[in-house]
Coordinates of C-alpha atoms and ligand atoms in Angstrom, one line a residue:
M646 CA 265.5 5.4 209.5
A647 CA 268.7 6.5 211.4
K648 CA 271.9 7.0 208.9
V649 CA 274.3 4.3 208.2
K650 CA 277.8 5.1 209.5
Y651 CA 280.9 3.4 208.8
Y652 CA 284.7 3.5 209.8
Y653 CA 287.7 2.3 208.2
D654 CA 288.9 -1.2 209.1
S655 CA 292.9 -0.9 208.6
D656 CA 293.2 -4.8 208.8
T657 CA 291.2 -5.1 205.9
L658 CA 291.9 -1.6 204.2
S659 CA 288.0 -1.0 203.8
Y660 CA 285.2 0.8 205.1
R661 CA 282.9 -1.2 207.2
K662 CA 279.1 -0.6 208.5
I663 CA 279.4 0.6 212.2
E664 CA 276.7 -1.9 213.8
L665 CA 274.9 0.0 216.8
R666 CA 273.4 -2.2 219.4
R667 CA 269.7 -1.7 219.9
R668 CA 270.2 -0.9 223.6
D669 CA 272.4 1.7 222.5
K670 CA 270.0 3.4 220.0
L671 CA 267.4 3.7 222.6
G672 CA 269.2 5.0 225.4
K673 CA 270.5 7.9 222.7
M674 CA 267.1 8.7 221.8
V675 CA 265.7 9.0 225.3
V676 CA 268.3 11.3 226.2
F677 CA 267.8 13.4 223.1
L678 CA 263.7 13.6 223.9
L679 CA 264.4 14.6 227.5
A680 CA 266.7 17.4 226.5
S681 CA 264.2 18.7 224.2
A682 CA 261.6 18.5 226.6
M683 CA 263.6 20.6 229.2
L684 CA 264.7 23.0 226.6
G685 CA 261.0 23.5 225.7
A686 CA 260.1 23.9 229.5
I687 CA 262.8 26.4 230.0
M688 CA 261.7 28.6 226.9
V689 CA 258.1 28.7 227.8
F690 CA 259.2 29.5 231.3
A691 CA 261.3 32.5 230.0
L692 CA 258.7 33.7 227.9
Y693 CA 256.0 33.9 230.2
Q694 CA 258.2 35.5 233.0
F695 CA 258.8 38.6 230.7
I696 CA 255.9 38.5 228.0
E697 CA 252.6 38.6 229.2
P698 CA 250.1 37.4 226.6
P699 CA 247.6 40.1 225.4
K700 CA 244.1 38.6 226.8
Q701 CA 245.8 38.3 230.4
K702 CA 247.3 42.1 229.9
V703 CA 243.6 43.5 229.3
M704 CA 242.5 41.7 232.2
S705 CA 244.9 42.8 234.5
R706 CA 244.2 46.4 233.4
E707 CA 240.6 46.0 233.9
L708 CA 241.1 44.3 237.3
E709 CA 243.8 47.6 238.6
N710 CA 241.0 50.1 237.2
M711 CA 238.3 48.4 239.3
R712 CA 240.7 48.2 242.5
L713 CA 241.0 51.9 241.9
H714 CA 237.4 52.3 241.6
Y715 CA 236.6 50.4 244.6
E716 CA 238.9 52.8 246.7
L717 CA 236.8 55.8 245.4
L718 CA 233.8 53.8 246.9
E719 CA 235.2 53.1 249.9
N720 CA 236.0 56.8 250.2
K721 CA 232.6 58.1 249.6
M722 CA 231.3 55.4 251.8
K723 CA 233.2 56.9 254.8
Q724 CA 231.8 60.2 254.0
A725 CA 228.2 58.8 254.2
E726 CA 229.5 57.6 257.6
I727 CA 230.8 60.9 258.6
V728 CA 227.4 62.4 257.8
L729 CA 225.1 59.7 259.5
N730 CA 227.2 60.0 262.6
G731 CA 226.4 63.8 262.6
I732 CA 222.7 63.0 262.2
Q733 CA 222.9 60.2 265.0
K734 CA 224.4 62.8 267.2
R735 CA 221.7 65.6 266.3
D736 CA 219.4 62.6 267.2
N737 CA 220.9 61.6 270.5
N738 CA 221.6 65.1 271.8
I739 CA 218.7 67.5 270.5
Y740 CA 215.8 65.5 268.8
R741 CA 215.5 62.5 271.4
T742 CA 216.4 65.0 274.4
Y743 CA 213.4 67.4 273.3
F744 CA 211.1 64.8 273.2
E745 CA 212.2 63.4 276.4
A746 CA 213.0 59.7 274.8
N747 CA 216.4 58.0 276.1
P748 CA 219.3 58.3 274.0
I749 CA 219.9 55.3 271.4
P750 CA 222.9 53.9 273.0
E751 CA 226.4 54.0 270.5
E752 CA 226.6 50.2 270.9
Q753 CA 223.2 49.5 269.7
R754 CA 223.6 52.1 266.7
K755 CA 227.1 50.6 265.8
A756 CA 226.4 47.0 266.2
G757 CA 227.7 44.6 264.0
F758 CA 226.2 41.1 262.8
G759 CA 226.9 38.5 265.3
G760 CA 226.7 34.4 264.8
V761 CA 227.2 32.9 261.7
N762 CA 230.1 34.2 259.3
R763 CA 228.1 36.1 256.8
Y764 CA 231.2 36.5 254.3
K765 CA 232.1 33.0 253.8
S766 CA 231.1 33.4 250.2
L767 CA 233.5 35.8 249.5
E768 CA 236.5 34.2 250.9
G769 CA 239.2 32.7 249.2
F770 CA 240.2 35.2 246.0
N771 CA 242.8 37.4 245.8
N772 CA 240.7 40.6 246.6
S773 CA 238.8 38.7 249.4
E774 CA 239.7 41.2 252.1
M775 CA 238.9 44.6 250.3
I776 CA 235.4 42.9 249.3
I777 CA 234.4 41.9 252.8
D778 CA 235.8 44.8 254.4
A779 CA 233.5 46.8 252.2
T780 CA 230.8 44.6 252.2
K781 CA 230.7 44.9 256.3
S782 CA 231.0 48.5 256.2
L783 CA 227.8 48.9 253.9
D784 CA 225.9 46.3 255.9
I785 CA 227.0 48.1 259.4
L786 CA 225.8 51.5 257.5
S787 CA 222.6 49.5 256.4
K788 CA 221.5 48.8 259.7
Q789 CA 222.7 52.1 261.2
L790 CA 220.3 54.0 258.8
Y791 CA 217.7 51.5 260.0
V792 CA 218.0 52.6 263.5
Q793 CA 218.2 55.8 262.6
S794 CA 214.9 55.7 260.6
K795 CA 213.3 53.9 263.4
S796 CA 214.3 56.7 266.1
L797 CA 212.7 59.2 263.7
D798 CA 209.5 57.7 263.5
E799 CA 209.5 57.4 267.3
I800 CA 210.2 60.8 267.4
I801 CA 207.4 62.0 264.9
D802 CA 205.0 59.9 267.0
L803 CA 206.4 62.0 270.4
A804 CA 206.1 65.3 268.3
K805 CA 202.6 64.5 267.8
D806 CA 202.1 63.3 271.3
K807 CA 203.8 66.6 272.4
E808 CA 201.4 68.8 270.5
K809 CA 198.6 67.2 272.4
L810 CA 200.2 67.4 275.8
L811 CA 201.1 71.2 275.2
A812 CA 197.6 72.0 274.2
S813 CA 196.0 69.4 276.7
I814 CA 198.1 70.6 279.8
P815 CA 196.8 73.2 282.2
A816 CA 198.6 76.4 281.3
I817 CA 196.5 79.3 281.6
Q818 CA 194.7 81.1 284.4
P819 CA 191.0 80.2 284.8
V820 CA 190.1 83.7 285.6
S821 CA 191.3 86.5 283.4
K822 CA 193.3 89.2 284.7
Q823 CA 191.0 91.8 284.4
D824 CA 188.5 90.4 286.2
L825 CA 190.6 89.3 289.1
T826 CA 190.1 91.4 292.3
R827 CA 193.2 89.6 293.8
M828 CA 194.7 86.4 294.1
A829 CA 193.6 85.7 297.6
S830 CA 195.3 82.5 298.6
G831 CA 197.7 80.3 297.4
F832 CA 198.7 76.6 297.7
G833 CA 199.9 75.3 301.1
W834 CA 199.4 75.7 304.8
R835 CA 196.4 78.5 305.4
L836 CA 193.7 79.1 308.0
D837 CA 190.7 77.8 307.5
P838 CA 188.5 80.5 307.1
F839 CA 185.7 78.6 309.0
T840 CA 187.7 76.8 312.0
K841 CA 190.5 79.1 311.9
A842 CA 192.9 76.1 312.1
R843 CA 195.8 75.8 310.1
K844 CA 195.5 73.5 307.2
R845 CA 196.5 72.4 303.9
H846 CA 195.1 74.5 300.9
K847 CA 195.1 72.4 298.0
G848 CA 194.5 75.0 295.4
M849 CA 194.3 78.6 294.8
D850 CA 191.8 80.9 295.3
F851 CA 190.9 83.9 292.6
T852 CA 188.7 86.6 294.3
S853 CA 186.2 87.7 291.6
P854 CA 182.7 89.1 291.5
K855 CA 179.8 86.8 291.3
G856 CA 179.2 85.9 287.4
T857 CA 182.9 86.4 286.5
P858 CA 183.5 83.9 283.7
I859 CA 185.6 81.1 284.3
Y860 CA 187.9 79.4 281.5
A861 CA 188.9 75.8 281.0
T862 CA 192.8 76.0 281.3
G863 CA 193.5 73.1 278.6
N864 CA 192.0 70.7 276.3
G865 CA 189.9 67.9 277.8
V866 CA 186.8 66.7 278.6
V867 CA 184.5 67.8 281.4
I868 CA 184.0 64.6 283.8
R869 CA 182.3 66.3 286.5
A870 CA 179.7 69.0 286.7
D871 CA 177.6 68.8 289.5
R872 CA 177.7 69.6 293.2
R873 CA 178.0 66.2 295.0
A874 CA 181.4 66.8 296.5
T875 CA 181.5 67.9 300.1
G876 CA 182.7 71.4 300.4
Y877 CA 183.4 72.3 296.7
G878 CA 179.8 73.4 296.2
N879 CA 179.0 73.7 292.3
H880 CA 182.2 72.3 290.4
I881 CA 183.5 71.0 287.4
R882 CA 186.3 68.8 287.0
I883 CA 188.0 68.5 283.3
D884 CA 190.1 65.4 282.5
H885 CA 193.1 66.6 280.3
G886 CA 195.0 63.3 279.9
F887 CA 198.8 62.8 280.3
G888 CA 197.3 62.3 284.1
Y889 CA 196.1 66.0 284.4
V890 CA 192.7 67.0 286.1
T891 CA 191.6 70.2 286.9
L892 CA 189.0 71.4 289.4
Y893 CA 186.9 74.7 289.4
A894 CA 184.7 75.0 292.7
H895 CA 182.2 77.1 294.2
L896 CA 180.7 78.1 291.0
S897 CA 177.4 80.2 290.4
K898 CA 176.9 78.6 287.3
Y899 CA 177.8 76.1 284.7
N900 CA 178.4 76.5 281.1
V901 CA 179.1 73.0 280.4
K902 CA 177.9 69.5 281.1
K903 CA 179.4 66.3 281.8
G904 CA 180.9 64.5 278.8
Q905 CA 181.5 67.5 276.9
K906 CA 184.8 68.1 275.1
V907 CA 186.4 71.9 275.9
K908 CA 189.5 73.7 274.5
R909 CA 191.7 75.6 276.4
G910 CA 190.1 78.9 276.8
D911 CA 186.7 78.0 276.5
L912 CA 184.2 79.6 279.0
I913 CA 182.9 76.8 281.4
G914 CA 180.9 78.4 284.1
Y915 CA 180.8 81.6 286.2
V916 CA 182.5 82.4 289.8
G917 CA 180.3 82.2 292.5
S918 CA 179.9 81.4 296.6
T919 CA 178.1 77.9 296.6
G920 CA 179.8 75.3 299.1
R921 CA 182.3 75.8 301.8
S922 CA 182.9 79.3 300.8
Q923 CA 183.5 82.4 302.4
A924 CA 183.2 85.2 299.8
P925 CA 182.5 84.9 295.8
H926 CA 185.7 83.3 294.2
L927 CA 187.1 80.6 292.2
H928 CA 188.9 77.8 294.1
Y929 CA 191.3 76.1 291.4
E930 CA 193.0 72.9 291.7
V931 CA 195.4 71.0 289.6
R932 CA 195.8 67.3 290.0
Y933 CA 198.4 65.4 288.5
N934 CA 198.1 61.3 289.0
G935 CA 195.6 62.0 291.7
N936 CA 197.3 64.3 293.8
Q937 CA 196.7 68.1 294.3
V938 CA 199.9 70.1 292.9
N939 CA 200.8 73.6 293.1
P940 CA 198.6 75.5 290.2
I941 CA 201.4 78.2 290.6
N942 CA 203.7 76.1 288.1
F943 CA 200.6 76.0 285.5
Y944 CA 200.4 79.7 284.3
Y945 CA 202.9 80.0 281.8
G946 CA 200.7 80.5 278.7
N947 CA 199.0 83.7 279.8
L948 CA 201.5 85.4 282.3
S949 CA 204.3 88.1 281.9
P950 CA 207.2 87.2 284.0
E951 CA 206.3 90.5 286.2
E952 CA 203.0 89.1 286.6
F953 CA 204.0 85.7 287.9
Q954 CA 206.3 87.2 290.2
E955 CA 203.5 89.1 291.5
M956 CA 201.4 86.1 291.8
L957 CA 204.3 84.1 293.1
K958 CA 204.2 86.8 295.7
S959 CA 200.7 87.0 296.6
A960 CA 200.2 83.3 296.3
S961 CA 202.8 82.7 298.9
Q962 CA 201.3 84.8 301.4
E963 CA 200.1 83.0 304.5
G964 CA 196.8 84.4 305.3
Q965 CA 193.6 82.9 305.3
S966 CA 192.0 81.0 302.2
L967 CA 188.5 81.3 301.4
D968 CA 188.5 77.6 300.8
Ligands
LIG1453 ZN1 190.3 77.7 298.0

């Protein structure tokens, strides 16, 4: 109950009760309540400005710590990118070049992810930008690693093939140096020993005594060992794969049969003078994709630079071939 207030009435010389009207009472109460509420709000607001509740303090310290570690992780990620860039450069400029594969274009290696926004779920938070950036970098890094590992897989296959190619490709002289009387005729325009007309000699002639061993110049399969080709007499053809076939003509004897697998340096037959031949010699051809090419480019296996020079000299002399 509200206190009862009195006033002194000078007319009646007595104290009289102050009678407040009901409306006035209500108004006063509302003003009081409003003022209290406002004061309370101001105090709470002020309190929050200067004093952090302990729980929030701990959380914000944790957040700061997390942000710091995030930055450290980002630095580490940048380091990883640098290392990967080095590997990519070596991959393009050394490995892929060595194995004759096209370099992987920069755009393909560094391509991001198009289409839908993959990072929508990370949007709308205080640290969204930081988290989206880091996630993006990591995504690109993962993709680059994937491309790089694919590239290395391809190189392994190429290396295996290269090993096989190097073993298969014709690379030695078919007659050994000590057995060779002379390199009679090279590849190119020569006089036909029979007609004396100028015509293209599509192989190399090695003059050696009858019975001199002839060696396979690369790994492969004997596809012919017969005398059914005009002019070549007894002859052998070896398919080396990769588009290469070698042909050995005018043999006196065979040492292999059709269908037989041979390795570089295997004895396949003996020098003779069968077919269209003037004197005992080996006519040797290298064919690449069906066309005769100059065998002089296929002796890197067992000739010294000086020997090669000498062979080049004698092979380029325009004389008469032995055919
Ligand atoms: Zn010839």
